[in-house]
mmCIF file of C-alpha atoms in Angstrom:
data_model
loop_
_atom_site.group_PDB
_atom_site.id
_atom_site.type_symbol
_atom_site.label_atom_id
_atom_site.label_comp_id
_atom_site.label_asym_id
_atom_site.label_seq_id
_atom_site.Cartn_x
_atom_site.Cartn_y
_atom_site.Cartn_z
ATOM 1 C CA MET A 1 -0.649 -0.144 -0.048
ATOM 2 C CA SER A 2 1.005 3.289 -1.139
ATOM 3 C CA PHE A 3 -0.093 6.603 -0.774
ATOM 4 C CA ALA A 4 -0.281 8.399 -4.567
ATOM 5 C CA GLY A 5 1.696 11.549 -5.041
ATOM 6 C CA PHE A 6 2.982 11.074 -1.751
ATOM 7 C CA ASP A 7 6.550 11.872 -2.113
ATOM 8 C CA ILE A 8 8.815 10.378 0.090
ATOM 9 C CA ASP A 9 12.453 12.113 -0.022
ATOM 10 C CA ALA A 10 10.594 15.656 0.135
ATOM 11 C CA PHE A 11 8.685 14.456 3.323
ATOM 12 C CA LEU A 12 11.894 13.353 4.459
ATOM 13 C CA ALA A 13 14.005 16.567 3.996
ATOM 14 C CA GLY A 14 11.389 18.727 4.667
ATOM 15 C CA HIS A 15 8.954 17.647 7.317
ATOM 16 C CA TRP A 16 10.652 14.534 8.702
ATOM 17 C CA GLN A 17 11.899 15.279 12.534
ATOM 18 C CA LYS A 18 11.539 19.242 11.857
ATOM 19 C CA LYS A 19 7.833 20.138 11.050
ATOM 20 C CA PRO A 20 3.899 19.222 10.931
ATOM 21 C CA LEU A 21 2.973 18.062 8.201
ATOM 22 C CA LEU A 22 -1.265 17.905 6.802
ATOM 23 C CA ILE A 23 -2.151 15.047 3.975
ATOM 24 C CA ARG A 24 -5.537 15.158 3.131
ATOM 25 C CA ASN A 25 -7.043 12.196 2.830
ATOM 26 C CA PRO A 26 -4.461 10.440 0.276
ATOM 27 C CA TRP A 27 -6.527 6.491 0.564
ATOM 28 C CA ALA A 28 -7.746 5.336 -2.316
ATOM 29 C CA ASP A 29 -10.920 4.052 -1.116
ATOM 30 C CA TRP A 30 -10.420 5.148 2.793
ATOM 31 C CA ARG A 31 -12.184 2.766 4.827
ATOM 32 C CA ASN A 32 -12.351 2.930 9.140
ATOM 33 C CA PRO A 33 -10.854 -0.048 9.689
ATOM 34 C CA ILE A 34 -12.281 -1.183 13.075
ATOM 35 C CA GLU A 35 -15.530 -0.261 14.845
ATOM 36 C CA PRO A 36 -15.747 0.813 18.167
ATOM 37 C CA ASP A 37 -17.715 -1.632 20.027
ATOM 38 C CA ASP A 38 -15.022 -3.615 18.985
ATOM 39 C CA LEU A 39 -12.465 -1.673 19.901
ATOM 40 C CA ALA A 40 -14.067 -0.976 23.643
ATOM 41 C CA GLY A 41 -14.343 -5.085 23.100
ATOM 42 C CA LEU A 42 -10.234 -4.487 23.596
ATOM 43 C CA ALA A 43 -10.419 -2.581 26.128
ATOM 44 C CA CYS A 44 -12.648 -5.103 28.354
ATOM 45 C CA GLU A 45 -9.306 -7.534 27.783
ATOM 46 C CA GLU A 46 -6.312 -8.370 30.674
ATOM 47 C CA ASP A 47 -3.938 -8.674 28.423
ATOM 48 C CA VAL A 48 -4.860 -5.121 26.459
ATOM 49 C CA GLU A 49 -2.815 -1.973 27.675
ATOM 50 C CA SER A 50 -6.006 0.472 27.434
ATOM 51 C CA ARG A 51 -7.207 3.862 29.183
ATOM 52 C CA LEU A 52 -10.039 5.898 29.942
ATOM 53 C CA VAL A 53 -9.558 9.451 29.878
ATOM 54 C CA ILE A 54 -12.562 11.488 31.384
ATOM 55 C CA ARG A 55 -12.679 15.313 30.923
ATOM 56 C CA THR A 56 -14.258 17.575 33.177
ATOM 57 C CA GLY A 57 -14.125 20.581 32.954
ATOM 58 C CA ALA A 58 -10.281 22.157 33.067
ATOM 59 C CA ASP A 59 -9.476 18.911 34.585
ATOM 60 C CA TRP A 60 -8.807 15.409 33.211
ATOM 61 C CA SER A 61 -9.250 11.920 35.289
ATOM 62 C CA VAL A 62 -7.405 8.698 33.674
ATOM 63 C CA GLU A 63 -8.832 5.216 34.819
ATOM 64 C CA HIS A 64 -6.171 2.379 33.347
ATOM 65 C CA GLY A 65 -7.558 -1.186 31.532
ATOM 66 C CA PRO A 66 -9.326 -3.667 31.429
ATOM 67 C CA LEU A 67 -12.545 -2.372 32.026
ATOM 68 C CA ALA A 68 -15.627 -3.721 32.480
ATOM 69 C CA GLU A 69 -18.354 -3.506 30.075
ATOM 70 C CA ALA A 70 -20.492 -1.595 31.658
ATOM 71 C CA ARG A 71 -18.572 1.291 32.758
ATOM 72 C CA PHE A 72 -18.616 2.564 28.941
ATOM 73 C CA ALA A 73 -22.655 2.849 29.510
ATOM 74 C CA ALA A 74 -22.171 4.946 32.623
ATOM 75 C CA LEU A 75 -19.748 7.215 31.506
ATOM 76 C CA GLY A 76 -22.688 9.987 31.317
ATOM 77 C CA GLY A 77 -22.392 13.291 29.718
ATOM 78 C CA ALA A 78 -18.837 14.326 30.409
ATOM 79 C CA PRO A 79 -16.332 14.345 27.711
ATOM 80 C CA TRP A 80 -14.096 11.019 27.872
ATOM 81 C CA THR A 81 -11.189 9.310 25.340
ATOM 82 C CA LEU A 82 -10.607 5.649 25.315
ATOM 83 C CA LEU A 83 -6.983 4.872 23.849
ATOM 84 C CA VAL A 84 -5.711 1.068 23.564
ATOM 85 C CA GLN A 85 -2.389 0.306 22.866
ATOM 86 C CA ALA A 86 -1.213 -1.914 19.524
ATOM 87 C CA VAL A 87 -4.411 -2.909 18.354
ATOM 88 C CA ASP A 88 -2.182 -3.851 15.233
ATOM 89 C CA SER A 89 -1.113 -6.657 16.880
ATOM 90 C CA HIS A 90 -5.097 -7.450 17.061
ATOM 91 C CA ALA A 91 -6.960 -6.047 14.172
ATOM 92 C CA PRO A 92 -4.940 -7.012 10.908
ATOM 93 C CA GLU A 93 -6.778 -3.854 8.900
ATOM 94 C CA VAL A 94 -5.375 -1.966 11.792
ATOM 95 C CA ALA A 95 -2.129 -3.384 10.981
ATOM 96 C CA ALA A 96 -2.134 -2.472 7.121
ATOM 97 C CA LEU A 97 -2.369 1.150 7.923
ATOM 98 C CA ILE A 98 1.393 0.432 9.418
ATOM 99 C CA GLU A 99 2.115 -0.268 5.202
ATOM 100 C CA PRO A 100 2.710 3.211 3.562
ATOM 101 C CA PHE A 101 5.041 3.836 6.108
ATOM 102 C CA ARG A 102 7.430 1.678 5.637
ATOM 103 C CA PHE A 103 9.726 3.522 4.260
ATOM 104 C CA ILE A 104 11.095 3.755 7.967
ATOM 105 C CA PRO A 105 12.856 0.899 9.032
ATOM 106 C CA ASN A 106 11.118 -1.030 10.884
ATOM 107 C CA TRP A 107 12.859 -1.036 14.114
ATOM 108 C CA ARG A 108 11.859 2.511 14.486
ATOM 109 C CA ILE A 109 8.275 1.808 14.634
ATOM 110 C CA ASP A 110 6.313 0.768 17.227
ATOM 111 C CA ASP A 111 2.536 0.675 16.975
ATOM 112 C CA VAL A 112 -0.765 2.035 15.954
ATOM 113 C CA MET A 113 -2.636 3.490 18.938
ATOM 114 C CA VAL A 114 -6.931 3.891 18.369
ATOM 115 C CA SER A 115 -8.799 6.747 19.861
ATOM 116 C CA TYR A 116 -12.349 6.484 20.334
ATOM 117 C CA ALA A 117 -14.152 10.002 21.915
ATOM 118 C CA THR A 118 -16.758 11.550 22.796
ATOM 119 C CA ASP A 119 -17.733 15.502 21.440
ATOM 120 C CA GLY A 120 -14.754 17.289 23.118
ATOM 121 C CA GLY A 121 -12.998 14.176 24.151
ATOM 122 C CA GLY A 122 -9.349 14.739 24.162
ATOM 123 C CA VAL A 123 -5.947 14.381 26.479
ATOM 124 C CA GLY A 124 -5.524 17.931 26.531
ATOM 125 C CA PRO A 125 -2.370 19.990 25.714
ATOM 126 C CA HIS A 126 1.153 17.911 25.293
ATOM 127 C CA PHE A 127 3.430 16.683 23.368
ATOM 128 C CA ASP A 128 5.738 13.631 22.469
ATOM 129 C CA GLN A 129 9.132 12.451 22.335
ATOM 130 C CA TYR A 130 8.277 11.007 19.140
ATOM 131 C CA ASP A 131 6.947 10.808 15.293
ATOM 132 C CA VAL A 132 3.768 10.113 15.247
ATOM 133 C CA PHE A 133 1.095 9.946 11.893
ATOM 134 C CA LEU A 134 -2.238 10.931 13.209
ATOM 135 C CA ILE A 135 -5.241 9.945 10.547
ATOM 136 C CA GLN A 136 -8.555 10.719 11.048
ATOM 137 C CA GLY A 137 -10.778 7.503 11.311
ATOM 138 C CA LEU A 138 -14.364 8.470 11.974
ATOM 139 C CA GLY A 139 -15.442 11.353 12.588
ATOM 140 C CA ARG A 140 -13.300 15.010 13.039
ATOM 141 C CA ARG A 141 -11.190 16.106 14.679
ATOM 142 C CA ARG A 142 -9.776 19.674 15.568
ATOM 143 C CA TRP A 143 -5.944 19.737 15.805
ATOM 144 C CA ARG A 144 -4.058 22.639 17.362
ATOM 145 C CA LEU A 145 -0.220 22.860 17.320
ATOM 146 C CA GLY A 146 2.128 24.924 19.270
ATOM 147 C CA GLY A 147 5.352 25.311 19.532
ATOM 148 C CA MET A 148 8.741 23.307 20.730
ATOM 149 C CA CYS A 149 8.733 22.215 23.948
ATOM 150 C CA ASP A 150 11.735 20.473 26.001
ATOM 151 C CA ALA A 151 12.234 18.477 29.322
ATOM 152 C CA ALA A 152 12.555 22.643 30.378
ATOM 153 C CA THR A 153 9.008 22.885 29.453
ATOM 154 C CA PRO A 154 6.313 23.897 32.672
ATOM 155 C CA LEU A 155 4.013 21.041 32.938
ATOM 156 C CA ARG A 156 0.513 20.682 34.880
ATOM 157 C CA PRO A 157 0.480 18.536 37.984
ATOM 158 C CA HIS A 158 -1.329 16.052 37.221
ATOM 159 C CA ASP A 159 -0.102 11.781 38.047
ATOM 160 C CA GLU A 160 -1.017 10.110 35.110
ATOM 161 C CA LEU A 161 -0.881 13.265 32.222
ATOM 162 C CA ARG A 162 2.181 15.591 30.753
ATOM 163 C CA LEU A 163 -0.371 18.031 30.258
ATOM 164 C CA LEU A 164 1.289 21.286 29.150
ATOM 165 C CA ALA A 165 0.878 24.787 31.910
ATOM 166 C CA ASP A 166 1.153 27.088 29.147
ATOM 167 C CA PHE A 167 -0.306 25.783 25.284
ATOM 168 C CA ASP A 168 -0.058 28.833 22.652
ATOM 169 C CA PRO A 169 -1.700 27.065 19.222
ATOM 170 C CA VAL A 170 0.398 29.068 16.215
ATOM 171 C CA GLU A 171 -1.692 26.433 13.815
ATOM 172 C CA GLU A 172 -5.100 24.504 13.794
ATOM 173 C CA TRP A 173 -6.550 22.293 11.033
ATOM 174 C CA VAL A 174 -10.175 20.333 11.455
ATOM 175 C CA LEU A 175 -9.331 16.910 10.190
ATOM 176 C CA GLU A 176 -11.931 14.610 8.190
ATOM 177 C CA PRO A 177 -12.192 10.673 7.804
ATOM 178 C CA GLY A 178 -8.828 9.455 5.729
ATOM 179 C CA ASP A 179 -6.997 12.834 6.442
ATOM 180 C CA ILE A 180 -3.065 12.217 8.279
ATOM 181 C CA LEU A 181 -0.727 14.610 10.591
ATOM 182 C CA TYR A 182 2.514 14.331 10.948
ATOM 183 C CA VAL A 183 3.367 15.898 14.074
ATOM 184 C CA PRO A 184 7.255 15.671 15.116
ATOM 185 C CA PRO A 185 8.993 14.882 18.202
ATOM 186 C CA GLY A 186 8.592 17.995 20.588
ATOM 187 C CA ILE A 187 5.510 19.988 18.818
ATOM 188 C CA ALA A 188 3.274 21.195 21.521
ATOM 189 C CA HIS A 189 -0.544 19.692 20.022
ATOM 190 C CA GLU A 190 -4.090 18.871 21.001
ATOM 191 C CA GLY A 191 -6.986 17.066 19.312
ATOM 192 C CA VAL A 192 -10.593 17.598 20.225
ATOM 193 C CA ALA A 193 -12.923 15.419 18.856
ATOM 194 C CA MET A 194 -16.005 17.715 17.415
ATOM 195 C CA GLY A 195 -19.430 15.685 17.772
ATOM 196 C CA ASP A 196 -19.175 11.584 18.980
ATOM 197 C CA ASP A 197 -17.801 8.409 17.164
ATOM 198 C CA CYS A 198 -14.742 10.384 16.564
ATOM 199 C CA MET A 199 -11.846 7.512 16.338
ATOM 200 C CA THR A 200 -7.924 8.275 15.147
ATOM 201 C CA TYR A 201 -5.435 6.189 14.600
ATOM 202 C CA SER A 202 -1.833 6.929 15.947
ATOM 203 C CA VAL A 203 0.913 5.247 14.343
ATOM 204 C CA GLY A 204 3.787 6.080 16.207
ATOM 205 C CA PHE A 205 7.386 5.473 16.417
ATOM 206 C CA ARG A 206 10.372 4.564 19.006
ATOM 207 C CA ALA A 207 13.718 6.717 19.592
ATOM 208 C CA PRO A 208 15.588 5.419 22.445
ATOM 209 C CA ALA A 209 16.684 7.601 24.752
ATOM 210 C CA ARG A 210 20.374 7.566 25.272
ATOM 211 C CA SER A 211 19.876 6.394 29.025
ATOM 212 C CA GLU A 212 17.811 3.858 27.942
ATOM 213 C CA LEU A 213 20.729 2.301 25.798
ATOM 214 C CA ILE A 214 23.489 2.964 27.785
ATOM 215 C CA ALA A 215 21.179 0.980 30.724
ATOM 216 C CA HIS A 216 20.127 -2.147 28.757
ATOM 217 C CA TRP A 217 23.004 -1.949 26.943
ATOM 218 C CA CYS A 218 25.428 -2.221 30.133
ATOM 219 C CA ASP A 219 22.400 -4.955 31.731
ATOM 220 C CA HIS A 220 23.919 -7.232 28.660
ATOM 221 C CA LEU A 221 27.735 -7.208 29.527
ATOM 222 C CA LEU A 222 27.106 -7.342 32.989
ATOM 223 C CA ALA A 223 25.232 -10.608 32.783
ATOM 224 C CA GLU A 224 28.106 -11.332 29.980
ATOM 225 C CA LEU A 225 30.802 -10.241 31.882
ATOM 226 C CA ASP A 226 33.385 -13.291 34.234
ATOM 227 C CA GLU A 227 33.765 -11.735 37.438
ATOM 228 C CA ASP A 228 37.898 -13.618 37.598
ATOM 229 C CA ASP A 229 38.153 -10.636 34.238
ATOM 230 C CA ARG A 230 39.898 -8.185 36.888
ATOM 231 C CA TYR A 231 42.167 -5.265 37.004
ATOM 232 C CA ALA A 232 46.166 -6.021 36.963
ATOM 233 C CA ASP A 233 49.504 -4.472 37.203
ATOM 234 C CA PRO A 234 52.056 -6.889 36.854
ATOM 235 C CA ALA A 235 54.918 -3.984 35.961
ATOM 236 C CA LEU A 236 53.527 -1.900 39.414
ATOM 237 C CA ARG A 237 56.596 0.359 40.591
ATOM 238 C CA ALA A 238 57.041 1.745 43.995
ATOM 239 C CA ALA A 239 54.177 5.263 44.545
ATOM 240 C CA ALA A 240 56.058 7.945 45.770
ATOM 241 C CA ASN A 241 52.689 8.822 47.226
ATOM 242 C CA PRO A 242 50.783 5.993 47.979
ATOM 243 C CA GLY A 243 47.776 8.617 47.829
ATOM 244 C CA GLU A 244 47.875 9.531 43.924
ATOM 245 C CA ILE A 245 46.050 7.525 41.488
ATOM 246 C CA ALA A 246 48.434 7.084 38.992
ATOM 247 C CA ALA A 247 47.566 7.953 35.034
ATOM 248 C CA ASP A 248 48.750 5.016 33.311
ATOM 249 C CA ALA A 249 46.337 3.220 36.442
ATOM 250 C CA LEU A 250 43.886 5.611 35.579
ATOM 251 C CA ALA A 251 44.358 4.239 31.911
ATOM 252 C CA ARG A 252 44.064 0.675 32.147
ATOM 253 C CA LEU A 253 41.256 1.212 34.150
ATOM 254 C CA GLN A 254 39.156 2.954 31.611
ATOM 255 C CA ALA A 255 40.106 0.699 29.220
ATOM 256 C CA MET A 256 38.484 -1.814 31.164
ATOM 257 C CA VAL A 257 35.650 -0.400 30.532
ATOM 258 C CA VAL A 258 35.773 1.703 27.499
ATOM 259 C CA ASP A 259 37.095 -1.357 25.179
ATOM 260 C CA ILE A 260 34.089 -3.456 25.796
ATOM 261 C CA MET A 261 31.307 -1.169 25.529
ATOM 262 C CA ALA A 262 33.147 0.051 22.384
ATOM 263 C CA ASP A 263 32.810 -3.060 20.393
ATOM 264 C CA ARG A 264 30.902 -2.277 17.701
ATOM 265 C CA GLN A 265 29.646 -6.102 16.771
ATOM 266 C CA ALA A 266 28.926 -7.036 19.480
ATOM 267 C CA PHE A 267 27.063 -3.850 20.105
ATOM 268 C CA ALA A 268 25.194 -4.093 16.852
ATOM 269 C CA ARG A 269 24.202 -7.951 17.738
ATOM 270 C CA TRP A 270 22.716 -6.907 20.919
ATOM 271 C CA PHE A 271 20.855 -3.768 19.399
ATOM 272 C CA GLY A 272 19.211 -6.353 16.676
ATOM 273 C CA GLN A 273 18.014 -8.633 19.558
ATOM 274 C CA TYR A 274 16.983 -5.626 21.757
ATOM 275 C CA SER A 275 15.009 -3.395 19.077
ATOM 276 C CA SER A 276 13.072 -6.654 17.732
ATOM 277 C CA GLN A 277 11.616 -7.894 21.452
ATOM 278 C CA PRO A 278 7.964 -7.689 20.955
ATOM 279 C CA LYS A 279 6.108 -5.008 22.621
ATOM 280 C CA TYR A 280 4.376 -7.860 24.899
ATOM 281 C CA PRO A 281 7.214 -10.074 25.241
ATOM 282 C CA GLU A 282 4.451 -11.959 27.357
ATOM 283 C CA ALA A 283 1.797 -12.815 24.832
ATOM 284 C CA ASP A 284 2.368 -16.077 24.109
ATOM 285 C CA TRP A 285 1.781 -16.544 19.742
ATOM 286 C CA ARG A 286 3.412 -20.161 19.537
ATOM 287 C CA PRO A 287 1.321 -22.713 17.827
ATOM 288 C CA ASP A 288 -0.467 -25.383 19.358
ATOM 289 C CA ARG A 289 1.542 -27.736 17.960
ATOM 290 C CA PRO A 290 5.336 -27.311 17.249
ATOM 291 C CA VAL A 291 5.201 -27.218 12.689
ATOM 292 C CA SER A 292 8.061 -29.586 11.381
ATOM 293 C CA ASP A 293 10.956 -28.986 9.092
ATOM 294 C CA ALA A 294 8.576 -31.716 6.698
ATOM 295 C CA ALA A 295 5.526 -29.846 7.054
ATOM 296 C CA VAL A 296 7.362 -26.544 5.953
ATOM 297 C CA ARG A 297 9.315 -28.406 3.349
ATOM 298 C CA ALA A 298 5.926 -29.374 1.317
ATOM 299 C CA ALA A 299 3.887 -26.107 2.154
ATOM 300 C CA ILE A 300 7.058 -24.444 0.663
ATOM 301 C CA ALA A 301 6.809 -26.790 -2.773
ATOM 302 C CA GLY A 302 3.058 -26.253 -2.701
ATOM 303 C CA GLY A 303 3.474 -22.758 -2.592
ATOM 304 C CA ALA A 304 1.897 -21.531 0.316
ATOM 305 C CA ALA A 305 2.401 -17.894 1.370
ATOM 306 C CA LEU A 306 3.784 -17.001 4.224
ATOM 307 C CA LEU A 307 2.365 -14.326 6.672
ATOM 308 C CA ARG A 308 4.211 -11.941 9.501
ATOM 309 C CA ASN A 309 2.315 -11.811 12.924
ATOM 310 C CA ALA A 310 1.463 -8.183 13.011
ATOM 311 C CA ALA A 311 2.336 -8.342 17.110
ATOM 312 C CA SER A 312 5.970 -9.329 15.551
ATOM 313 C CA ARG A 313 9.580 -7.448 14.680
ATOM 314 C CA PHE A 314 11.772 -8.125 11.790
ATOM 315 C CA SER A 315 14.511 -6.173 11.249
ATOM 316 C CA PHE A 316 17.997 -7.656 10.187
ATOM 317 C CA ILE A 317 22.011 -6.319 10.152
ATOM 318 C CA ARG A 318 24.254 -7.315 7.247
ATOM 319 C CA GLN A 319 27.173 -9.276 7.654
ATOM 320 C CA ALA A 320 30.594 -10.038 5.711
ATOM 321 C CA ALA A 321 28.681 -13.175 5.055
ATOM 322 C CA GLY A 322 24.695 -13.201 4.788
ATOM 323 C CA LEU A 323 23.186 -11.003 7.568
ATOM 324 C CA SER A 324 22.083 -11.572 10.974
ATOM 325 C CA LEU A 325 18.188 -11.631 11.476
ATOM 326 C CA PHE A 326 16.373 -10.311 14.318
ATOM 327 C CA VAL A 327 12.595 -11.695 14.988
ATOM 328 C CA ASP A 328 11.509 -10.905 18.495
ATOM 329 C CA GLY A 329 14.635 -10.979 20.514
ATOM 330 C CA VAL A 330 16.078 -14.130 18.724
ATOM 331 C CA CYS A 331 19.011 -13.714 16.125
ATOM 332 C CA PHE A 332 19.331 -15.925 12.734
ATOM 333 C CA ASP A 333 22.715 -15.839 11.328
ATOM 334 C CA CYS A 334 22.033 -16.547 7.386
ATOM 335 C CA GLU A 335 23.959 -17.169 4.594
ATOM 336 C CA GLY A 336 23.001 -17.270 0.402
ATOM 337 C CA GLU A 337 19.843 -17.424 -0.063
ATOM 338 C CA THR A 338 18.559 -17.866 3.169
ATOM 339 C CA ALA A 339 19.765 -14.958 3.563
ATOM 340 C CA ALA A 340 17.856 -13.516 0.580
ATOM 341 C CA LEU A 341 14.745 -15.072 1.932
ATOM 342 C CA ALA A 342 15.569 -12.700 5.669
ATOM 343 C CA GLU A 343 15.734 -9.814 3.682
ATOM 344 C CA SER A 344 12.047 -10.769 2.214
ATOM 345 C CA LEU A 345 10.612 -11.564 4.991
ATOM 346 C CA CYS A 346 11.452 -8.136 6.824
ATOM 347 C CA ALA A 347 10.139 -6.441 3.445
ATOM 348 C CA ARG A 348 7.216 -7.532 3.114
ATOM 349 C CA THR A 349 4.256 -8.970 5.614
ATOM 350 C CA ARG A 350 2.901 -11.818 3.197
ATOM 351 C CA ILE A 351 5.614 -13.542 1.206
ATOM 352 C CA VAL A 352 5.172 -16.385 -1.383
ATOM 353 C CA VAL A 353 8.367 -18.662 -0.959
ATOM 354 C CA ASP A 354 10.122 -19.634 -4.057
ATOM 355 C CA ALA A 355 9.069 -23.283 -4.486
ATOM 356 C CA GLY A 356 13.060 -24.136 -5.082
ATOM 357 C CA LEU A 357 13.974 -23.464 -1.709
ATOM 358 C CA ALA A 358 11.410 -26.480 -0.271
ATOM 359 C CA ARG A 359 15.307 -27.931 -1.650
ATOM 360 C CA SER A 360 17.465 -26.288 1.157
ATOM 361 C CA ALA A 361 17.765 -27.456 4.462
ATOM 362 C CA PRO A 362 18.979 -23.951 6.548
ATOM 363 C CA ALA A 363 15.852 -22.320 4.925
ATOM 364 C CA VAL A 364 13.336 -24.594 5.807
ATOM 365 C CA ALA A 365 14.396 -24.610 9.165
ATOM 366 C CA LEU A 366 14.418 -21.085 9.028
ATOM 367 C CA VAL A 367 10.947 -20.857 8.227
ATOM 368 C CA ALA A 368 9.840 -23.345 10.895
ATOM 369 C CA ALA A 369 12.044 -21.917 13.679
ATOM 370 C CA LEU A 370 9.910 -18.640 12.993
ATOM 371 C CA ILE A 371 6.417 -20.425 13.519
ATOM 372 C CA ASN A 372 7.463 -22.464 15.983
ATOM 373 C CA GLN A 373 8.082 -19.109 17.922
ATOM 374 C CA GLY A 374 5.044 -17.435 16.588
ATOM 375 C CA SER A 375 6.114 -14.666 13.835
ATOM 376 C CA LEU A 376 5.298 -16.558 10.671
ATOM 377 C CA GLU A 377 2.523 -18.583 9.677
ATOM 378 C CA PHE A 378 1.233 -20.177 6.629
ATOM 379 C CA ALA A 379 -1.820 -18.196 5.343
ATOM 380 C CA ASP A 380 -4.684 -19.927 4.782
ATOM 381 C CA PRO A 381 -5.609 -21.282 1.470
ATOM 382 C CA GLN A 382 -7.684 -18.688 -0.740
#
């Protein structure tokens, strides 16, 4: 899926992480991908992350899911908004909304959050630390955008929401079904539903914080280190002053830390595994019965199509010989025709594997492993 007339290069050069962009309905035939009742049903499920934001005057309150089905009937007339995370993991039609934005690398894509709001509903003026494409699904929403914010921007006191203390909008648009608004990180914005049955799809992107990368990379290294790997100074000379930490000792100590942290190949492998971990790792998508290599071989030879699990994350890093494929936190080293297969799996959500790969034991083993960990499945015959 792609947008006719949308200049990707111009967007990346002029707008990505620079300034907002309004895209009036670029879809060939826009259809709202999920009904409000189905969204409310997801919010009632235990394993789905959801929030209910209710506005009373100038105040907002937040309730976290799972929500009782009767809660919606008891909401009354105050404007409210239901937000459900990672709906793309549960609804293929919602997952399809990501496809036009695949010019951005897989590892940067987070999820599709879906909101439903009654007239006047919203979550207040705020800013996000990530890029987002806001797709209007049903109804109309008025978006007001302000200036750039950062950690020093004053916020209102609130335990659940990061509401701006001062919001001075400089742009305003009303989005109709199918319209898209791109908002870069840090830009103040507020969306308010104009009428009931307002649905918005937020295609969000990940931007790891430096502190997050350092913390998790160090945790990984610590788990791998041997306690016997210790400082040594066999060429030690008598100290002129026992209180001095000598320059050569500092150099050796710093090298003990820096050398291992600067291992680019080790970092790349760790980051591939780290960034491909599922958003909700506790979810178990494995098949009831493991599939055998023989069954996979027969399916590939028969031209069966493979489907990626919408909740799975696929990416790869090129190596001197082939590539390393990362799927849901697991690394698979691939060479030759298996590497080409891995690239195809990362590029498309549905592929028909070359029937000739049924004769490749490594390719068959890769597909079987991905199916058995719940990342792939064979499509039902049409």
